Coordinates of C-alpha atoms in Angstrom, one line a residue:
M526 CA 0.0 0.0 0.0
F527 CA 3.0 2.2 0.1
L528 CA 4.7 4.0 -2.8
T529 CA 8.2 2.7 -3.0
A530 CA 9.7 5.5 -5.2
C531 CA 9.5 9.1 -3.9
G532 CA 10.6 12.6 -4.9
S533 CA 9.0 15.8 -6.0
D534 CA 7.1 16.7 -9.1
H535 CA 8.6 19.9 -10.6
K536 CA 5.8 22.0 -12.2
N537 CA 7.4 25.5 -12.4
S538 CA 8.9 25.1 -15.9
V539 CA 7.4 23.9 -19.1
G540 CA 9.8 22.4 -21.6
G541 CA 9.7 22.8 -25.4
T542 CA 7.8 20.5 -27.7
G543 CA 9.7 18.1 -29.9
G544 CA 9.6 18.4 -33.7
I545 CA 7.8 16.1 -36.1
P546 CA 9.9 14.4 -38.7
G547 CA 11.6 17.0 -40.9
E548 CA 10.6 20.1 -38.7
A549 CA 12.1 21.9 -35.8
G550 CA 10.5 21.8 -32.3
S551 CA 9.2 24.9 -30.5
G552 CA 10.9 26.5 -27.5
G553 CA 9.8 26.6 -23.9
G554 CA 7.9 29.6 -22.7
G555 CA 8.6 32.0 -19.8
A556 CA 11.7 32.9 -17.8
D557 CA 11.7 29.5 -16.2
G558 CA 10.8 27.7 -19.5
G559 CA 12.6 24.6 -20.5
S560 CA 14.9 24.3 -23.5
G561 CA 13.4 24.3 -27.0
G562 CA 12.5 21.0 -28.7
S563 CA 14.9 19.5 -31.1
G564 CA 14.2 19.0 -34.8
G565 CA 12.6 15.8 -36.0
D566 CA 14.1 13.4 -38.4
D567 CA 12.7 10.8 -40.8
D568 CA 13.2 7.9 -38.3
P569 CA 12.7 9.5 -34.9
E570 CA 13.6 7.8 -31.6
P571 CA 10.7 7.1 -29.3
E572 CA 9.6 10.3 -27.4
T573 CA 11.4 10.6 -24.1
P574 CA 8.7 10.0 -21.4
K575 CA 7.7 12.7 -19.0
V576 CA 9.4 12.5 -15.7
T577 CA 7.0 12.9 -12.8
C578 CA 5.9 11.2 -9.5
G579 CA 9.4 11.2 -8.0
G580 CA 11.3 10.4 -11.1
V581 CA 9.1 7.5 -12.2
R582 CA 7.8 7.4 -15.7
V583 CA 4.1 8.2 -16.1
I584 CA 2.1 7.6 -19.3
D585 CA -0.9 9.8 -20.1
L586 CA -4.2 8.3 -21.1
D587 CA -6.9 10.6 -22.2
G588 CA -10.4 9.5 -21.4
A589 CA -12.2 11.9 -23.7
E590 CA -13.1 9.0 -25.9
S591 CA -14.5 5.7 -24.6
P592 CA -13.0 3.1 -24.7
A593 CA -9.5 4.6 -24.3
V594 CA -6.9 1.9 -25.1
L595 CA -3.3 2.0 -24.2
H596 CA -0.6 -0.5 -25.6
D597 CA 2.8 0.0 -24.0
K598 CA 5.4 -1.8 -21.9
T599 CA 6.0 -2.0 -18.2
D600 CA 9.1 -0.4 -16.8
T601 CA 12.3 -2.2 -16.1
L602 CA 11.9 -1.8 -12.3
D603 CA 9.4 -2.5 -9.6
H604 CA 8.3 0.9 -8.3
W605 CA 4.8 0.4 -6.9
T606 CA 2.9 -1.7 -4.4
S607 CA -0.7 -1.8 -3.1
R608 CA -2.7 -3.5 -0.5
C609 CA -3.5 -6.3 -3.0
T610 CA 0.2 -7.1 -3.7
P611 CA 1.0 -10.5 -2.3
P612 CA 3.8 -10.4 0.2
D613 CA 6.2 -12.5 -1.9
S614 CA 5.4 -10.8 -5.3
V615 CA 8.1 -8.6 -7.0
G616 CA 7.2 -7.5 -10.5
N617 CA 7.8 -4.7 -13.0
D618 CA 5.1 -2.1 -13.3
V619 CA 4.1 1.2 -14.9
A620 CA 2.0 4.2 -14.0
I621 CA -0.7 5.7 -16.2
R622 CA -2.1 9.2 -15.5
F623 CA -5.8 9.0 -16.6
H624 CA -7.9 12.1 -17.4
A625 CA -11.6 11.4 -17.1
G626 CA -13.4 12.9 -20.0
A627 CA -16.8 13.0 -18.3
A628 CA -18.4 12.1 -15.0
G629 CA -19.2 8.4 -14.6
T630 CA -18.0 5.0 -13.6
Y631 CA -14.8 3.9 -15.4
L632 CA -13.7 0.3 -15.8
F633 CA -10.0 -0.3 -16.1
S634 CA -9.0 -3.7 -17.5
T635 CA -5.8 -5.5 -18.6
E636 CA -7.7 -8.0 -20.7
G637 CA -5.4 -9.0 -23.6
T638 CA -2.2 -8.8 -21.6
G639 CA 0.0 -11.8 -21.8
F640 CA 1.0 -12.2 -18.1
D641 CA -0.7 -12.1 -14.7
T642 CA -1.4 -8.6 -13.6
M643 CA -2.5 -6.4 -10.7
V644 CA -4.3 -3.2 -11.3
Y645 CA -4.6 -0.4 -8.7
A646 CA -5.1 3.3 -8.6
F647 CA -4.0 6.3 -6.5
A648 CA -5.6 9.7 -6.2
D649 CA -2.1 11.1 -5.7
C650 CA 0.9 9.3 -7.0
M651 CA 3.0 10.7 -4.2
D652 CA 0.8 9.3 -1.5
G653 CA 0.6 5.6 -1.0
F654 CA -2.3 6.1 1.4
S655 CA -4.5 7.6 -1.4
E656 CA -5.2 4.2 -2.9
L657 CA -8.7 4.1 -4.5
A658 CA -9.0 0.5 -5.6
C659 CA -7.0 -2.6 -6.3
R660 CA -7.4 -6.1 -7.9
A661 CA -4.9 -8.9 -8.4
K662 CA -6.4 -11.7 -10.5
D663 CA -4.8 -12.8 -13.8
S664 CA -4.2 -11.4 -17.3
S665 CA -7.6 -9.7 -17.2
S666 CA -7.5 -7.9 -13.8
R667 CA -9.8 -5.0 -13.5
I668 CA -10.9 -2.2 -11.2
S669 CA -13.7 0.4 -11.4
L670 CA -13.7 4.0 -10.2
R671 CA -16.4 6.7 -10.0
L672 CA -14.8 9.8 -11.4
D673 CA -15.8 13.4 -12.0
A674 CA -15.3 15.2 -15.3
G675 CA -11.7 16.2 -15.6
Q676 CA -10.6 14.2 -12.6
I677 CA -7.1 12.7 -12.7
V678 CA -6.1 9.4 -11.2
Y679 CA -3.0 7.3 -11.4
V680 CA -3.6 3.7 -12.5
I681 CA -0.8 1.2 -12.0
V682 CA -0.4 -1.9 -14.1
D683 CA 1.7 -4.3 -12.1
S684 CA 3.0 -7.7 -12.9
M685 CA 3.0 -10.8 -10.8
N686 CA 6.6 -11.9 -10.3
V687 CA 7.7 -10.8 -13.8
R688 CA 11.1 -9.2 -13.6
E689 CA 11.4 -7.8 -17.1
S690 CA 9.7 -5.2 -19.2
R691 CA 6.6 -6.8 -20.9
P692 CA 4.0 -5.4 -23.4
F693 CA 0.6 -4.8 -21.8
T694 CA -2.9 -3.5 -22.7
L695 CA -5.0 -1.2 -20.5
T696 CA -8.5 -0.4 -21.6
A697 CA -10.5 2.4 -19.8
T698 CA -14.2 2.3 -20.5
R699 CA -16.9 4.6 -19.3
V700 CA -19.7 2.4 -18.2
T701 CA -23.2 3.1 -19.7
A702 CA -24.9 -0.3 -18.9
P703 CA -27.4 -0.3 -16.0
A704 CA -26.5 -1.3 -12.5
P705 CA -27.7 -4.5 -11.0
V706 CA -30.9 -4.5 -9.0
I707 CA -31.7 -6.6 -5.9
D708 CA -35.4 -7.6 -6.0
K709 CA -35.6 -9.8 -2.9
V710 CA -33.5 -10.6 0.2
E711 CA -34.1 -13.6 2.4
A712 CA -32.2 -13.5 5.7
Y713 CA -32.4 -16.2 8.4
Y714 CA -30.8 -16.4 11.8
T715 CA -30.5 -19.6 13.8
G716 CA -30.0 -18.8 17.5
T717 CA -28.8 -22.3 18.5
T718 CA -25.8 -22.1 16.2
G719 CA -25.3 -18.4 15.5
A720 CA -25.6 -19.0 11.8
T721 CA -26.9 -16.3 9.5
A722 CA -28.0 -17.3 5.9
I723 CA -28.8 -14.9 3.1
R724 CA -30.2 -15.4 -0.4
L725 CA -30.4 -12.6 -2.9
T726 CA -32.4 -12.6 -6.1
G727 CA -32.4 -9.9 -8.7
R728 CA -31.5 -8.6 -12.2
N729 CA -28.2 -7.8 -13.8
P730 CA -28.7 -7.1 -17.5
G731 CA -25.5 -5.0 -17.7
S732 CA -22.8 -7.4 -16.7
P733 CA -22.1 -10.5 -14.6
L734 CA -21.8 -10.0 -10.9
D735 CA -18.4 -9.6 -9.3
A736 CA -18.6 -8.7 -5.6
I737 CA -20.7 -8.1 -2.6
N738 CA -20.8 -5.5 0.2
M739 CA -22.7 -6.0 3.4
D740 CA -23.2 -4.3 6.8
I741 CA -24.1 -6.7 9.6
W742 CA -26.2 -5.2 12.5
G743 CA -27.0 -6.5 15.9
A744 CA -30.0 -5.3 17.9
A745 CA -28.5 -1.9 18.7
Q746 CA -25.4 -1.3 16.6
K747 CA -23.4 -2.4 13.6
I748 CA -21.3 -5.4 14.3
T749 CA -19.0 -5.4 11.2
T750 CA -18.8 -4.8 7.4
Y751 CA -18.1 -7.6 4.9
S752 CA -16.8 -7.2 1.4
A753 CA -15.6 -9.9 -1.0
F754 CA -15.3 -10.8 -4.7
F755 CA -17.3 -13.9 -5.5
D756 CA -14.3 -15.6 -7.1
D757 CA -12.3 -15.2 -3.9
P758 CA -11.7 -18.7 -2.4
G759 CA -12.4 -17.3 1.0
S760 CA -15.7 -15.7 0.1
V761 CA -18.7 -17.0 2.1
F762 CA -21.0 -15.9 -0.8
R763 CA -21.4 -17.5 -4.2
V764 CA -23.4 -16.9 -7.3
V765 CA -25.8 -19.8 -7.4
S766 CA -27.2 -19.0 -10.8
E767 CA -26.8 -16.2 -13.4
E768 CA -28.7 -16.4 -16.6
G769 CA -31.1 -14.4 -18.7
G770 CA -30.2 -11.2 -16.9
T771 CA -31.2 -12.5 -13.5
F772 CA -29.1 -13.8 -10.6
V773 CA -29.3 -15.7 -7.3
V774 CA -26.6 -15.3 -4.7
E775 CA -26.4 -17.3 -1.5
G776 CA -24.1 -17.2 1.5
A777 CA -23.9 -18.1 5.2
F778 CA -21.7 -17.2 8.1
T779 CA -21.5 -17.8 11.8
F780 CA -20.8 -15.6 14.8
P781 CA -20.5 -16.9 18.4
T782 CA -23.9 -16.8 20.0
S783 CA -22.4 -14.7 22.7
A784 CA -22.2 -11.9 20.1
G785 CA -26.0 -11.7 20.2
R786 CA -28.6 -12.0 17.5
I787 CA -27.9 -10.8 14.0
A788 CA -30.9 -8.5 13.5
R789 CA -30.4 -6.9 10.2
V790 CA -28.2 -6.9 7.0
D791 CA -27.7 -4.1 4.5
M792 CA -26.7 -5.6 1.1
S793 CA -25.3 -4.3 -2.2
V794 CA -23.9 -6.3 -5.2
I795 CA -21.4 -5.0 -7.7
D796 CA -21.1 -6.2 -11.3
E797 CA -18.0 -6.6 -13.5
N798 CA -18.5 -3.0 -14.8
G799 CA -18.1 -1.7 -11.2
Q800 CA -21.8 -0.7 -11.1
A801 CA -23.3 -1.2 -7.6
S802 CA -26.9 -1.9 -6.8
E803 CA -28.8 0.2 -4.4
I804 CA -28.4 -0.9 -0.8
V805 CA -31.2 -3.1 0.4
S806 CA -31.9 -3.7 4.1
E807 CA -33.6 -6.8 5.5
R808 CA -34.3 -8.0 9.1
T809 CA -33.5 -11.6 9.9
A810 CA -36.2 -14.2 10.5
G811 CA -36.3 -17.7 12.0
L812 CA -35.9 -20.7 9.8
P813 CA -39.1 -21.8 7.9
R814 CA -40.1 -25.4 8.5
R815 CA -40.6 -27.9 5.7
M816 CA -43.0 -30.9 5.7
R817 CA -42.3 -34.5 4.6
G818 CA -41.7 -34.7 0.9
E819 CA -40.9 -31.0 0.5
A820 CA -37.5 -29.8 -0.9
C821 CA -35.2 -28.7 1.9
D822 CA -31.7 -27.5 2.8
P823 CA -29.6 -30.2 4.5
R824 CA -27.3 -27.6 5.9
K825 CA -30.2 -26.0 7.8
F826 CA -29.2 -22.6 6.6
F827 CA -32.4 -21.6 4.8
D828 CA -35.0 -24.0 6.3
E829 CA -35.3 -27.1 8.4
C830 CA -37.5 -30.2 8.4
D831 CA -40.4 -30.5 10.7
S832 CA -39.5 -33.2 13.4
P833 CA -39.0 -36.1 13.1
N834 CA -38.2 -35.8 9.4
V835 CA -34.6 -35.4 8.2
C836 CA -33.4 -33.5 5.1
F837 CA -31.2 -35.6 2.8
V838 CA -30.7 -36.8 -0.8
Q839 CA -31.2 -40.5 -1.4
P840 CA -30.0 -41.7 -4.9
P841 CA -31.3 -41.9 -7.5
A842 CA -33.0 -38.6 -6.5
T843 CA -30.8 -35.5 -6.8
V844 CA -32.8 -33.0 -4.8
P845 CA -32.9 -33.2 -0.9
T846 CA -36.3 -33.6 0.6
C847 CA -37.7 -34.1 4.1
Q848 CA -38.0 -37.8 4.9
M849 CA -38.4 -40.2 7.8
N850 CA -35.2 -42.1 8.5
T851 CA -34.1 -44.9 10.9
P852 CA -30.4 -45.4 11.6
P853 CA -29.0 -48.6 10.2
V854 CA -28.2 -51.6 12.5
L855 CA -24.7 -53.2 12.1
D856 CA -24.8 -57.0 13.1
S857 CA -21.4 -58.1 12.0
A858 CA -18.2 -57.0 10.3
V859 CA -15.1 -58.9 9.0
V860 CA -11.9 -57.2 8.0
T861 CA -9.4 -58.9 5.6
V862 CA -6.2 -57.9 4.0
N863 CA -4.5 -59.0 0.8
Y864 CA -0.8 -58.2 1.5
E865 CA 0.2 -59.2 -2.0
T866 CA -1.9 -56.6 -3.7
G867 CA -1.9 -54.0 -0.9
Y868 CA -5.7 -53.9 -0.6
W869 CA -7.8 -54.5 2.4
G870 CA -11.5 -55.2 2.5
I871 CA -14.5 -55.1 4.9
V872 CA -17.7 -57.1 4.6
V873 CA -20.6 -56.0 6.8
E874 CA -24.1 -57.4 7.4
G875 CA -27.0 -55.7 9.1
R876 CA -30.5 -54.3 8.9
D877 CA -31.8 -51.0 7.5
A878 CA -35.6 -50.4 7.4
D879 CA -35.0 -47.5 4.9
S880 CA -32.6 -49.5 2.7
N881 CA -30.3 -46.4 2.4
A882 CA -27.0 -47.5 3.9
A883 CA -24.3 -45.6 2.0
F884 CA -20.9 -45.6 3.7
L885 CA -18.6 -47.2 6.2
R886 CA -16.8 -45.1 8.7
V887 CA -13.5 -46.9 9.3
T888 CA -10.8 -46.3 11.9
P889 CA -7.7 -48.5 11.8
R890 CA -5.8 -49.0 15.0
K891 CA -2.6 -50.6 16.2
N892 CA -4.1 -52.4 19.2
L893 CA -7.2 -52.5 21.3
T894 CA -6.5 -49.2 23.1
S895 CA -4.2 -47.1 21.0
Q896 CA -5.2 -44.1 18.9
Y897 CA -5.8 -44.6 15.2
I898 CA -3.1 -45.4 12.8
G899 CA -2.5 -43.7 9.5
D900 CA -5.0 -40.9 8.5
G901 CA -7.6 -41.6 11.1
P902 CA -11.4 -42.2 10.6
A903 CA -12.3 -42.4 6.9
L904 CA -15.8 -42.3 5.3
I905 CA -15.7 -44.9 2.5
P906 CA -18.5 -45.6 0.0
F907 CA -19.7 -49.2 -0.4
R908 CA -18.2 -50.9 -3.4
Q909 CA -21.3 -53.0 -3.4
I910 CA -24.4 -53.3 -1.2
T911 CA -27.2 -55.8 -1.7
Y912 CA -30.6 -56.1 0.1
D913 CA -32.8 -59.1 0.5
G914 CA -36.1 -57.3 0.2
V915 CA -36.9 -57.2 3.9
G916 CA -34.3 -54.7 5.0
N917 CA -31.3 -57.0 5.5
F918 CA -28.1 -56.0 3.7
R919 CA -24.6 -57.1 2.9
G920 CA -22.1 -54.4 2.1
V921 CA -18.5 -54.7 0.7
V922 CA -15.7 -52.2 0.8
S923 CA -12.3 -52.8 -0.8
L924 CA -9.7 -50.2 -1.0
A925 CA -6.0 -49.7 -1.6
A926 CA -3.9 -49.3 1.5
R927 CA -2.9 -45.6 1.4
F928 CA -1.8 -44.0 4.7
D929 CA -0.5 -40.6 3.8
G930 CA -0.3 -39.4 7.4
P931 CA 2.7 -41.4 8.4
C932 CA 4.0 -42.1 4.9
L933 CA 3.9 -39.0 2.7
A934 CA 6.3 -36.6 4.6
P935 CA 9.2 -39.1 4.8
A936 CA 8.8 -40.1 1.1
Q937 CA 8.6 -36.5 0.0
A938 CA 11.8 -35.6 2.0
K939 CA 13.7 -38.4 0.2
R940 CA 12.3 -37.2 -3.1
D941 CA 13.5 -33.6 -2.3
S942 CA 16.9 -34.9 -1.4
C943 CA 17.1 -36.9 -4.6
E944 CA 16.3 -33.9 -6.8
G945 CA 18.7 -31.8 -4.7
R946 CA 21.5 -34.1 -5.8
G947 CA 20.7 -33.3 -9.4
T948 CA 19.1 -36.7 -10.2
A949 CA 16.5 -36.7 -13.0
P950 CA 13.1 -35.6 -11.7
Q951 CA 11.3 -38.7 -13.2
T952 CA 13.8 -41.0 -11.5
C953 CA 13.2 -39.3 -8.2
Y954 CA 9.5 -39.5 -8.7
D955 CA 9.6 -43.2 -9.4
S956 CA 11.6 -43.7 -6.2
F957 CA 9.1 -41.6 -4.4
V958 CA 6.2 -43.8 -5.5
A959 CA 8.0 -47.0 -4.6
E960 CA 8.9 -45.6 -1.2
L961 CA 5.3 -44.5 -0.6
N962 CA 3.8 -47.9 -1.7
Q963 CA 6.3 -49.7 0.6
C964 CA 5.3 -47.5 3.5
Y965 CA 1.6 -48.2 2.8
R966 CA 2.2 -51.9 3.0
D967 CA 4.3 -51.5 6.2
V968 CA 1.5 -49.6 7.9
L969 CA -1.1 -52.1 6.7
S970 CA 0.8 -54.9 8.5
L971 CA 0.6 -53.0 11.8
I972 CA -3.2 -52.8 11.9
T973 CA -4.6 -55.1 14.6
R974 CA -8.0 -53.6 15.0
V975 CA -10.5 -51.7 12.9
D976 CA -13.5 -49.8 14.3
V977 CA -16.5 -49.9 11.8
E978 CA -19.8 -48.0 11.6
V979 CA -22.4 -48.0 8.9
I980 CA -23.6 -44.5 7.8
D981 CA -26.7 -43.9 5.7
W982 CA -27.6 -41.2 3.2
A983 CA -29.1 -39.1 6.0
N984 CA -25.8 -39.3 7.9
A985 CA -27.3 -41.4 10.6
A986 CA -24.8 -43.9 12.1
S987 CA -25.1 -47.4 13.4
A988 CA -23.4 -48.5 16.7
L989 CA -19.7 -49.1 16.4
I990 CA -18.2 -52.6 16.1
K991 CA -14.5 -53.2 17.0
V992 CA -13.2 -55.8 14.6
T993 CA -10.2 -58.0 15.7
P994 CA -8.3 -60.0 14.7
I995 CA -7.6 -58.9 11.1
A996 CA -7.5 -61.9 8.8
E997 CA -5.7 -62.5 5.5
A998 CA -8.0 -62.5 2.5
P999 CA -9.2 -66.1 1.8
A1000 CA -8.7 -67.9 -1.6
V1001 CA -12.1 -68.6 -3.1
E1002 CA -13.5 -70.7 -5.9
E1003 CA -16.0 -70.4 -8.7
G1004 CA -19.3 -69.2 -7.5
D1005 CA -17.9 -67.9 -4.2
L1006 CA -18.2 -64.3 -3.0
C1007 CA -15.2 -62.1 -3.9
D1008 CA -14.1 -58.7 -5.0
P1009 CA -11.9 -57.8 -8.0
H1010 CA -9.0 -56.6 -5.8
G1011 CA -8.9 -59.8 -3.9
A1012 CA -9.3 -57.9 -0.6
T1013 CA -12.3 -59.9 0.7
G1014 CA -11.8 -63.0 -1.4
A1015 CA -9.3 -63.8 -4.2
C1016 CA -10.4 -65.8 -7.2
P1017 CA -8.1 -68.2 -9.0
D1018 CA -6.2 -66.6 -11.9
E1019 CA -8.4 -68.3 -14.5
L1020 CA -11.6 -66.8 -13.0
L1021 CA -12.9 -63.2 -12.8
C1022 CA -14.8 -61.6 -10.0
W1023 CA -17.8 -59.6 -11.2
A1024 CA -21.6 -59.3 -11.0
E1025 CA -23.7 -60.1 -14.1
Q1026 CA -26.5 -57.7 -13.1
P1027 CA -26.4 -54.4 -11.1
G1028 CA -27.3 -55.2 -7.5
D1029 CA -26.1 -58.8 -7.7
A1030 CA -23.2 -59.9 -5.4
E1031 CA -19.8 -60.2 -7.1
V1032 CA -18.7 -63.9 -7.4
C1033 CA -15.9 -65.7 -9.2
R1034 CA -17.0 -66.5 -12.8
A1035 CA -15.5 -68.3 -15.7
N1036 CA -17.2 -66.0 -18.3
T1037 CA -16.0 -62.5 -19.1
P1038 CA -18.1 -59.3 -19.0
V1039 CA -19.1 -57.2 -21.9
C1040 CA -18.6 -53.4 -21.6
P1041 CA -22.0 -51.8 -20.8
A1042 CA -23.6 -49.7 -23.5
N1043 CA -24.0 -46.8 -21.0
Y1044 CA -20.2 -46.4 -20.7
G1045 CA -20.2 -44.5 -24.0
V1046 CA -17.0 -46.0 -25.1
I1047 CA -15.0 -43.9 -27.7
D1048 CA -13.4 -45.9 -30.5
L1049 CA -9.8 -44.7 -30.6
M1050 CA -9.2 -46.7 -33.8
A1051 CA -11.3 -44.1 -35.7
H1052 CA -8.8 -41.4 -34.8
A1053 CA -5.7 -42.6 -36.7
S1054 CA -3.2 -39.9 -37.6
G1055 CA -0.4 -41.4 -39.6
A1056 CA 1.4 -43.9 -37.4
K1057 CA -0.3 -42.6 -34.3
W1058 CA -3.8 -42.3 -32.9
V1059 CA -4.8 -38.9 -31.6
Y1060 CA -8.0 -38.0 -29.8
R1061 CA -8.9 -34.6 -28.5
G1062 CA -11.5 -34.8 -25.8
N1063 CA -13.1 -33.2 -22.8
N1064 CA -14.1 -35.2 -19.7
S1065 CA -16.1 -32.5 -18.0
A1066 CA -19.4 -34.1 -18.6
A1067 CA -18.2 -37.7 -18.3
A1068 CA -19.6 -40.2 -15.7
R1069 CA -17.4 -41.7 -13.0
H1070 CA -16.1 -45.2 -13.6
G1071 CA -14.2 -46.0 -10.4
A1072 CA -10.8 -45.0 -9.2
A1073 CA -7.5 -46.4 -10.6
S1074 CA -4.8 -47.8 -8.4
C1075 CA -2.8 -44.6 -8.7
G1076 CA -5.6 -42.1 -8.0
G1077 CA -8.5 -40.6 -9.8
G1078 CA -12.1 -41.5 -9.3
G1079 CA -13.5 -38.4 -10.8
P1080 CA -15.3 -38.0 -14.2
S1081 CA -13.5 -40.1 -16.8
D1082 CA -13.7 -40.8 -20.6
V1083 CA -13.5 -44.4 -21.7
L1084 CA -11.8 -45.2 -25.0
A1085 CA -11.1 -48.5 -26.6
F1086 CA -7.9 -49.4 -28.5
T1087 CA -7.2 -52.6 -30.4
A1088 CA -3.5 -53.3 -31.2
P1089 CA -3.0 -53.7 -34.9
S1090 CA 0.2 -55.6 -34.3
A1091 CA 2.1 -57.0 -31.4
A1092 CA 4.2 -54.1 -29.9
T1093 CA 4.7 -51.9 -26.9
Y1094 CA 2.3 -48.9 -27.0
R1095 CA 2.6 -45.6 -25.3
F1096 CA -0.5 -43.7 -24.1
V1097 CA 0.1 -40.0 -23.3
T1098 CA -2.2 -37.1 -22.4
S1099 CA -1.1 -33.5 -23.3
D1100 CA -2.5 -30.1 -24.3
L1101 CA -4.5 -30.0 -21.1
G1102 CA -7.0 -27.3 -20.3
E1103 CA -6.5 -24.8 -17.4
K1104 CA -5.9 -26.7 -14.1
V1105 CA -6.7 -30.0 -15.7
D1106 CA -4.8 -32.9 -14.2
T1107 CA -5.3 -36.4 -15.8
V1108 CA -4.9 -39.9 -14.5
V1109 CA -4.6 -42.5 -17.2
S1110 CA -5.1 -46.2 -16.7
L1111 CA -5.6 -49.3 -18.9
R1112 CA -8.1 -52.1 -18.2
P1113 CA -8.9 -55.3 -20.1
F1114 CA -12.5 -54.9 -19.0
C1115 CA -14.0 -51.4 -18.9
Q1116 CA -16.1 -51.8 -15.8
L1117 CA -13.6 -53.9 -13.7
D1118 CA -11.2 -51.5 -12.0
G1119 CA -9.7 -54.3 -10.1
Y1120 CA -8.2 -55.9 -13.2
E1121 CA -6.1 -52.9 -14.2
H1122 CA -3.0 -53.3 -16.5
V1123 CA -1.2 -50.1 -15.6
C1124 CA -1.8 -46.6 -14.2
N1125 CA 0.0 -43.3 -14.1
N1126 CA -1.0 -39.8 -13.0
R1127 CA 2.1 -38.0 -14.1
A1128 CA 4.1 -37.9 -17.4
L1129 CA 6.8 -35.6 -16.0
I1130 CA 7.0 -34.1 -12.5
T1131 CA 6.4 -30.6 -14.0
N1132 CA 3.5 -31.8 -16.2
P1133 CA 0.0 -32.7 -15.0
G1134 CA -0.4 -35.0 -18.1
S1135 CA 0.0 -38.8 -17.8
Q1136 CA 1.9 -41.5 -19.6
V1137 CA 1.6 -45.3 -19.5
E1138 CA 3.1 -48.1 -21.6
A1139 CA 1.7 -51.6 -22.3
T1140 CA 2.9 -54.5 -24.4
L1141 CA -0.1 -55.8 -26.3
A1142 CA -0.6 -58.8 -28.6
Q1143 CA -2.0 -58.4 -32.1
G1144 CA -5.8 -57.9 -31.8
E1145 CA -5.8 -57.3 -28.0
T1146 CA -8.2 -54.7 -26.9
V1147 CA -7.7 -52.4 -23.9
Y1148 CA -9.9 -49.7 -22.4
I1149 CA -8.2 -46.4 -21.6
L1150 CA -9.7 -44.3 -18.9
V1151 CA -8.8 -40.6 -19.0
D1152 CA -9.6 -39.9 -15.4
S1153 CA -9.3 -36.7 -13.3
A1154 CA -7.0 -36.4 -10.3
L1155 CA -8.8 -35.8 -7.0
G1156 CA -9.7 -32.1 -6.6
A1157 CA -8.4 -31.2 -10.1
A1158 CA -10.4 -29.6 -12.8
T1159 CA -11.8 -31.6 -15.7
G1160 CA -11.7 -30.3 -19.2
N1161 CA -9.8 -30.5 -22.5
Y1162 CA -7.1 -33.0 -23.1
T1163 CA -5.3 -34.7 -26.0
L1164 CA -4.7 -38.5 -25.9
T1165 CA -1.9 -39.8 -28.2
V1166 CA -1.1 -43.4 -28.7
S1167 CA 2.1 -44.4 -30.4
R1168 CA 4.4 -47.4 -30.8

């Protein structure tokens, strides 16, 4: 927020004007006038910039016409900073003196600039405390200012950790579009929790919404003021919908109940043009109650179900409704481990009148009394759950042994040490994965007790069962219950573990499954490109097809590839969209994640793409899953197959 360059602005003399090509320049005026301008030439050097603001270059931008567009370069030094500047950011910048041509709201944007920017403005370039606005976002940062006709402000285009002069574009536009309008405010206060929830509906025909301002009042005085951009990760408000010139905004926050009741909120929203709606005030009310079958809010921010109903979503439904619910009853649980594959499994049996058991809550422990081992309690969805028609169920969970709590930090330290010695990053990464997997197996061998609970879709829990001892997964035969990972029962090599019909239990079978039609398999053979096969896809709208051994579990495209000749084939993802991180795995059967050939979630350490290799016989078909890493964005990718 402080100006880092200082000095005085000399205004007592006016220098001469430089000449145009082929003509002389005019002299300075007055006793204190500057020297006359030099004559022009046919190939003039760039005009020497004016020196002002303590010796820092300042570029003039006239706002008489809108939009006013400036194309220039940042300076070779870092002169300026603002309250939006990250503590560790050092970047070259430039100052622009903007003259408002008329009264109004002006939007300043760096859209079209080829690097990440910050934009901020001062009323006085010699006073760092005169900052008017700031925004640090990306290559299209923007701020808006309400200016009078003829008013001058100093706009700074700053770079995010760019230590060289770079071309930039600054566009100043006088906004003529209408401001947004808030038509309705719903504000609810819950005294037992101190939570306040707010929903705004309104119109924004001029521009998408950008930010929110709010004053929060108690019974007698203002408690605080809250302002945030909607795209700020820390914002408690979000734009729920925005289409057809209308919007819905929701948010919730909690104060300690000792702070007293939140009695009123004063709200305003700001669009991307910097136009603010009129302030709307609303007093808070108690939560409305919903009856059985009505849509509801499971967070209990905007409503609550009338007792004894509970608000939850039970698949295949997608909207939460108020429903009766009875907690599940857990009768038995068996935990087994397949030390060869590094998978462990849990089989539970019990009763559930609502037939909506959904997860197991699992806590592995070293002994009967110790604290948990690994990462602590985990909520794990059933791999399979079957009911007998009268409420009795059998549920199966099988999962890879991953205990990042005790394993990740030591493995990462060894990887850092490896790279510090100058070893190739991919070699260090491969060692890191091997070290991590070995630690997972070591921790798995230490587990002597597992605490198990069944959780239903309403988040109601059964009583806890402490399972001990932990048995090794049994070998099973054709027709026996199993799972594809061999965690609860391992089939002989010549048999496969799968269920012929959805809802059936998985058993060892001699026949092989056919890929379901609803998988929407993409035929990669139709995308030949010379000696390669290239498919450009987007997995944003894809379904989920199970996690691979090395990660994933998000939306994934499924592609089929049939080897035209016996060879080793390489499968690589590249050209990824913004924040996209892929996980690529190969399966012989599209729906059986337990029979995976190979998996990789990183082509190079510095690249979120993926690369796997597989040796295939002529005519052999594999299914490639282009999955998404946990928490990463889905989107565009290119899959290339080569020999």
